[in-house]
mmCIF file of C-alpha atoms and ligand atoms in Angstrom:
data_model
loop_
_atom_site.group_PDB
_atom_site.id
_atom_site.type_symbol
_atom_site.label_atom_id
_atom_site.label_comp_id
_atom_site.label_asym_id
_atom_site.label_seq_id
_atom_site.Cartn_x
_atom_site.Cartn_y
_atom_site.Cartn_z
ATOM 1 C CA UNK R 1 56.363 88.025 64.715
ATOM 2 C CA UNK R 2 59.431 90.229 64.428
ATOM 3 C CA UNK R 3 61.691 87.344 63.404
ATOM 4 C CA UNK R 4 59.981 87.103 60.058
ATOM 5 C CA UNK R 5 61.284 90.498 58.906
ATOM 6 C CA UNK R 6 64.889 89.463 59.403
ATOM 7 C CA UNK R 7 64.563 86.347 57.345
ATOM 8 C CA UNK R 8 66.173 86.463 53.923
ATOM 9 C CA UNK R 9 63.599 85.888 51.193
ATOM 10 C CA UNK R 10 63.791 82.417 49.747
ATOM 11 C CA UNK R 11 65.379 80.855 52.811
ATOM 12 C CA UNK R 12 63.771 77.490 53.472
ATOM 13 C CA UNK R 13 61.921 77.682 56.739
ATOM 14 C CA UNK R 14 61.853 74.095 57.910
ATOM 15 C CA UNK R 15 58.793 74.636 60.068
ATOM 16 C CA UNK R 16 56.694 75.662 57.099
ATOM 17 C CA UNK R 17 58.321 74.116 54.043
ATOM 18 C CA UNK R 18 57.642 70.386 53.672
ATOM 19 C CA UNK R 19 60.549 68.027 52.954
ATOM 20 C CA UNK R 20 61.930 68.109 49.422
ATOM 21 C CA UNK R 21 60.310 71.475 48.603
ATOM 22 C CA UNK R 22 61.997 74.820 47.864
ATOM 23 C CA UNK R 23 60.471 78.281 48.060
ATOM 24 C CA UNK R 24 59.609 80.227 44.953
ATOM 25 C CA UNK R 25 59.103 83.996 44.958
ATOM 26 C CA UNK R 26 56.867 84.190 41.912
ATOM 27 C CA UNK R 27 53.733 82.174 41.436
ATOM 28 C CA UNK R 28 54.332 79.591 38.679
ATOM 29 C CA UNK R 29 51.381 78.463 36.574
ATOM 30 C CA UNK R 30 50.925 74.720 36.354
ATOM 31 C CA UNK R 31 48.255 73.545 33.962
ATOM 32 C CA UNK R 32 47.993 70.304 32.052
ATOM 33 C CA UNK R 33 46.839 71.219 28.550
ATOM 34 C CA UNK R 34 45.136 74.443 27.518
ATOM 35 C CA UNK R 35 43.466 76.749 30.028
ATOM 36 C CA UNK R 36 39.701 76.914 29.417
ATOM 37 C CA UNK R 37 38.004 80.292 28.942
ATOM 38 C CA UNK R 38 35.276 80.580 31.554
ATOM 39 C CA UNK R 39 32.829 83.488 31.875
ATOM 40 C CA UNK R 40 30.927 84.196 35.093
ATOM 41 C CA UNK R 41 27.759 84.841 33.042
ATOM 42 C CA UNK R 42 27.480 81.211 32.015
ATOM 43 C CA UNK R 43 29.386 79.764 34.984
ATOM 44 C CA UNK R 44 27.772 76.768 36.656
ATOM 45 C CA UNK R 45 28.768 74.548 39.534
ATOM 46 C CA UNK R 46 27.051 71.164 39.652
ATOM 47 C CA UNK R 47 26.554 68.798 42.558
ATOM 48 C CA UNK R 48 26.220 65.177 41.427
ATOM 49 C CA UNK R 49 26.551 61.581 42.578
ATOM 50 C CA UNK R 50 25.537 60.678 46.140
ATOM 51 C CA UNK R 51 23.987 64.028 46.990
ATOM 52 C CA UNK R 52 20.819 65.838 46.002
ATOM 53 C CA UNK R 53 21.561 67.137 42.497
ATOM 54 C CA UNK R 54 21.913 70.889 42.433
ATOM 55 C CA UNK R 55 23.369 73.645 40.250
ATOM 56 C CA UNK R 56 24.836 76.853 41.654
ATOM 57 C CA UNK R 57 25.187 79.996 39.528
ATOM 58 C CA UNK R 58 27.880 82.614 40.073
ATOM 59 C CA UNK R 59 25.346 84.793 41.936
ATOM 60 C CA UNK R 60 24.407 81.878 44.212
ATOM 61 C CA UNK R 61 28.082 81.541 45.156
ATOM 62 C CA UNK R 62 28.577 85.257 45.680
ATOM 63 C CA UNK R 63 25.626 85.267 48.102
ATOM 64 C CA UNK R 64 27.615 83.047 50.495
ATOM 65 C CA UNK R 65 29.809 84.629 53.209
ATOM 66 C CA UNK R 66 33.150 85.833 51.795
ATOM 67 C CA UNK R 67 36.410 85.626 53.690
ATOM 68 C CA UNK R 68 40.091 86.384 53.248
ATOM 69 C CA UNK R 69 42.464 83.460 53.557
ATOM 70 C CA UNK R 70 46.231 83.090 53.799
ATOM 71 C CA UNK R 71 47.517 79.679 52.788
ATOM 72 C CA UNK R 72 50.771 77.962 51.833
ATOM 73 C CA UNK R 73 50.870 76.289 48.428
ATOM 74 C CA UNK R 74 52.950 73.181 47.721
ATOM 75 C CA UNK R 75 53.314 71.770 44.202
ATOM 76 C CA UNK R 76 54.494 68.181 43.924
ATOM 77 C CA UNK R 77 57.077 69.337 41.335
ATOM 78 C CA UNK R 78 58.886 70.714 44.436
ATOM 79 C CA UNK R 79 58.087 74.411 44.592
ATOM 80 C CA UNK R 80 56.229 75.960 47.491
ATOM 81 C CA UNK R 81 54.847 79.446 47.930
ATOM 82 C CA UNK R 82 54.075 80.655 51.442
ATOM 83 C CA UNK R 83 51.395 83.123 52.521
ATOM 84 C CA UNK R 84 49.310 83.270 49.361
ATOM 85 C CA UNK R 85 46.378 85.657 49.939
ATOM 86 C CA UNK R 86 43.021 84.626 48.590
ATOM 87 C CA UNK R 87 39.411 85.748 48.874
ATOM 88 C CA UNK R 88 36.770 83.087 48.749
ATOM 89 C CA UNK R 89 33.995 80.986 50.204
ATOM 90 C CA UNK R 90 34.466 78.325 52.831
ATOM 91 C CA UNK R 91 33.710 74.792 51.684
ATOM 92 C CA UNK R 92 31.929 74.390 55.028
ATOM 93 C CA UNK R 93 29.514 77.218 54.133
ATOM 94 C CA UNK R 94 28.864 75.745 50.691
ATOM 95 C CA UNK R 95 28.255 72.329 52.244
ATOM 96 C CA UNK R 96 25.396 73.748 54.353
ATOM 97 C CA UNK R 97 23.480 74.013 51.054
ATOM 98 C CA UNK R 98 24.341 70.496 49.855
ATOM 99 C CA UNK R 99 22.436 67.454 51.026
ATOM 100 C CA UNK R 100 24.874 64.532 51.015
ATOM 101 C CA UNK R 101 23.863 60.879 51.148
ATOM 102 C CA UNK R 102 25.448 59.350 54.287
ATOM 103 C CA UNK R 103 26.903 56.592 52.065
ATOM 104 C CA UNK R 104 29.304 59.104 50.461
ATOM 105 C CA UNK R 105 32.931 58.669 51.586
ATOM 106 C CA UNK R 106 34.882 60.352 48.756
ATOM 107 C CA UNK R 107 34.514 63.208 46.314
ATOM 108 C CA UNK R 108 35.705 64.093 42.831
ATOM 109 C CA UNK R 109 36.313 67.739 41.990
ATOM 110 C CA UNK R 110 35.335 68.484 38.379
ATOM 111 C CA UNK R 111 36.604 71.368 36.262
ATOM 112 C CA UNK R 112 35.973 73.210 33.018
ATOM 113 C CA UNK R 113 38.426 71.637 30.569
ATOM 114 C CA UNK R 114 37.929 68.137 32.003
ATOM 115 C CA UNK R 115 40.516 68.042 34.806
ATOM 116 C CA UNK R 116 39.485 66.022 37.851
ATOM 117 C CA UNK R 117 41.007 65.300 41.248
ATOM 118 C CA UNK R 118 39.762 63.005 44.024
ATOM 119 C CA UNK R 119 39.695 63.409 47.797
ATOM 120 C CA UNK R 120 38.409 61.493 50.803
ATOM 121 C CA UNK R 121 35.364 63.364 52.091
ATOM 122 C CA UNK R 122 37.107 64.050 55.441
ATOM 123 C CA UNK R 123 39.956 65.839 53.648
ATOM 124 C CA UNK R 124 37.525 67.833 51.548
ATOM 125 C CA UNK R 125 35.448 68.914 54.560
ATOM 126 C CA UNK R 126 38.375 70.418 56.508
ATOM 127 C CA UNK R 127 37.394 73.803 57.879
ATOM 128 C CA UNK R 128 40.396 75.524 56.237
ATOM 129 C CA UNK R 129 39.372 74.571 52.655
ATOM 130 C CA UNK R 130 37.765 77.128 50.379
ATOM 131 C CA UNK R 131 36.789 78.155 46.867
ATOM 132 C CA UNK R 132 38.799 81.199 45.772
ATOM 133 C CA UNK R 133 37.771 83.929 43.355
ATOM 134 C CA UNK R 134 40.421 86.554 44.203
ATOM 135 C CA UNK R 135 44.202 86.280 44.441
ATOM 136 C CA UNK R 136 46.059 89.074 46.289
ATOM 137 C CA UNK R 137 42.884 91.187 46.114
ATOM 138 C CA UNK R 138 42.506 90.993 42.334
ATOM 139 C CA UNK R 139 40.034 88.820 40.431
ATOM 140 C CA UNK R 140 41.575 85.344 40.180
ATOM 141 C CA UNK R 141 43.551 85.403 36.893
ATOM 142 C CA UNK R 142 42.364 82.845 34.313
ATOM 143 C CA UNK R 143 45.734 81.053 34.306
ATOM 144 C CA UNK R 144 45.476 80.503 38.076
ATOM 145 C CA UNK R 145 41.991 79.034 37.691
ATOM 146 C CA UNK R 146 39.717 82.080 37.435
ATOM 147 C CA UNK R 147 36.944 82.704 37.871
ATOM 148 C CA UNK R 148 36.885 80.084 40.670
ATOM 149 C CA UNK R 149 39.164 77.366 42.013
ATOM 150 C CA UNK R 150 39.376 75.248 45.106
ATOM 151 C CA UNK R 151 42.191 75.557 47.635
ATOM 152 C CA UNK R 152 42.948 72.544 49.819
ATOM 153 C CA UNK R 153 45.915 73.883 51.838
ATOM 154 C CA UNK R 154 46.907 70.665 53.629
ATOM 155 C CA UNK R 155 47.474 68.616 50.441
ATOM 156 C CA UNK R 156 49.697 69.068 47.370
ATOM 157 C CA UNK R 157 48.328 71.703 45.031
ATOM 158 C CA UNK R 158 47.136 69.304 42.336
ATOM 159 C CA UNK R 159 44.140 68.784 44.686
ATOM 160 C CA UNK R 160 43.339 72.522 44.359
ATOM 161 C CA UNK R 161 41.207 72.379 41.228
ATOM 162 C CA UNK R 162 41.370 75.356 38.863
ATOM 163 C CA UNK R 163 38.206 76.344 36.926
ATOM 164 C CA UNK R 164 36.196 74.149 39.275
ATOM 165 C CA UNK R 165 32.650 73.464 38.120
ATOM 166 C CA UNK R 166 31.367 70.647 40.234
ATOM 167 C CA UNK R 167 31.543 68.130 43.020
ATOM 168 C CA UNK R 168 30.669 64.490 42.649
ATOM 169 C CA UNK R 169 29.992 62.544 45.843
ATOM 170 C CA UNK R 170 31.157 58.907 45.736
ATOM 171 C CA UNK R 171 30.738 55.782 47.839
ATOM 172 C CA UNK R 172 34.284 54.621 47.138
ATOM 173 C CA UNK R 173 37.532 56.172 45.995
ATOM 174 C CA UNK R 174 37.815 56.920 42.298
ATOM 175 C CA UNK R 175 40.941 58.402 40.747
ATOM 176 C CA UNK R 176 41.209 61.854 39.211
ATOM 177 C CA UNK R 177 43.426 62.914 36.314
ATOM 178 C CA UNK R 178 46.861 62.938 37.958
ATOM 179 C CA UNK R 179 45.980 60.145 40.354
ATOM 180 C CA UNK R 180 45.295 57.866 37.357
ATOM 181 C CA UNK R 181 48.644 58.950 35.961
ATOM 182 C CA UNK R 182 50.787 57.934 38.920
ATOM 183 C CA UNK R 183 50.289 60.638 41.520
ATOM 184 C CA UNK R 184 49.515 59.533 45.074
ATOM 185 C CA UNK R 185 45.794 59.192 45.838
ATOM 186 C CA UNK R 186 45.988 61.483 48.891
ATOM 187 C CA UNK R 187 49.019 63.783 48.429
ATOM 188 C CA UNK R 188 50.022 64.897 51.930
ATOM 189 C CA UNK R 189 53.156 67.089 51.528
ATOM 190 C CA UNK R 190 54.570 66.529 55.043
ATOM 191 C CA UNK R 191 54.587 62.770 54.394
ATOM 192 C CA UNK R 192 55.870 63.327 50.820
ATOM 193 C CA UNK R 193 52.959 61.404 49.343
ATOM 194 C CA UNK R 194 54.059 62.368 45.832
ATOM 195 C CA UNK R 195 53.644 59.365 43.570
ATOM 196 C CA UNK R 196 52.044 55.982 44.040
HETATM 197 N N1 LIG C 1 41.788 72.316 36.236
HETATM 198 C C1 LIG C 1 43.070 72.171 36.623
HETATM 199 N N2 LIG C 1 43.373 72.368 37.914
HETATM 200 C C2 LIG C 1 44.654 72.230 38.333
HETATM 201 C C3 LIG C 1 45.683 71.848 37.434
HETATM 202 C C4 LIG C 1 45.326 71.634 36.080
HETATM 203 O O1 LIG C 1 46.158 71.303 35.220
HETATM 204 N N3 LIG C 1 44.010 71.816 35.704
HETATM 205 N N4 LIG C 1 46.973 71.680 37.881
HETATM 206 C C5 LIG C 1 47.137 71.419 39.323
HETATM 207 C C6 LIG C 1 48.523 71.521 39.762
HETATM 208 S S1 LIG C 1 49.548 70.222 39.417
HETATM 209 C C7 LIG C 1 48.968 72.566 40.513
HETATM 210 S S2 LIG C 1 50.539 72.623 41.165
HETATM 211 C C8 LIG C 1 48.122 73.752 40.740
HETATM 212 C C9 LIG C 1 48.830 74.947 40.156
HETATM 213 O O2 LIG C 1 48.094 76.110 40.367
HETATM 214 P P1 LIG C 1 48.655 77.455 39.731
HETATM 215 O O3 LIG C 1 48.752 77.258 38.241
HETATM 216 O O4 LIG C 1 47.682 78.512 40.152
HETATM 217 O O5 LIG C 1 50.019 77.664 40.328
HETATM 218 O O6 LIG C 1 46.840 73.646 40.137
HETATM 219 C C10 LIG C 1 46.275 72.350 40.163
HETATM 220 N N5 LIG C 1 44.928 72.436 39.637
HETATM 221 MO MO1 LIG C 2 51.481 70.627 40.745
#
């Protein structure tokens, strides 16, 4: 796509930048509270709720197929970053190892440090979603959620849980940290589902 090279950096590209967002060249860090220190040696990822309970270690995760991803990132505080390059594991590959009760309709992502964020199961299971452990080919920096975070490209970035350490399967919607504090339950950037 030749046209891309002639575009001035920072110019809002209406086809890719959702309404009310502006492009940022850097990659701001947005964390509520202190960033937890998480080591891969003791790292655990727990499946709970309406699914067969299971704990994955770092090595279990690294044994899954690894892919490179390019995704746009939209923070509800109105900055967007296009074409972020990640390396990670598809949620769909992880889900092949998780036995979910058919009654489950929603999930809660859990994190080291206590942050949570909720999603309808259908949004969570989108083929484009992944767990990232590298950012631009370097180990995911701790401030951006290293060693592992989720990336849910089609929703505002508060759904992309940094320092993720578990998934809880639910039979009804429950609210995560920001959702309890006034953010929209779903958070679709093209519909500007910012606050509820
Ligand atoms: N555990 C955790 N995950 C989190 C957050 C947080 O405070 N704690 N902030 C969210 C918000 S509001 C945004 S915009 C993105 C920011 O990711 P970044 O700091 O890598 O830019 O992470 C999301 N995931
Ligand atoms: Mo955000």
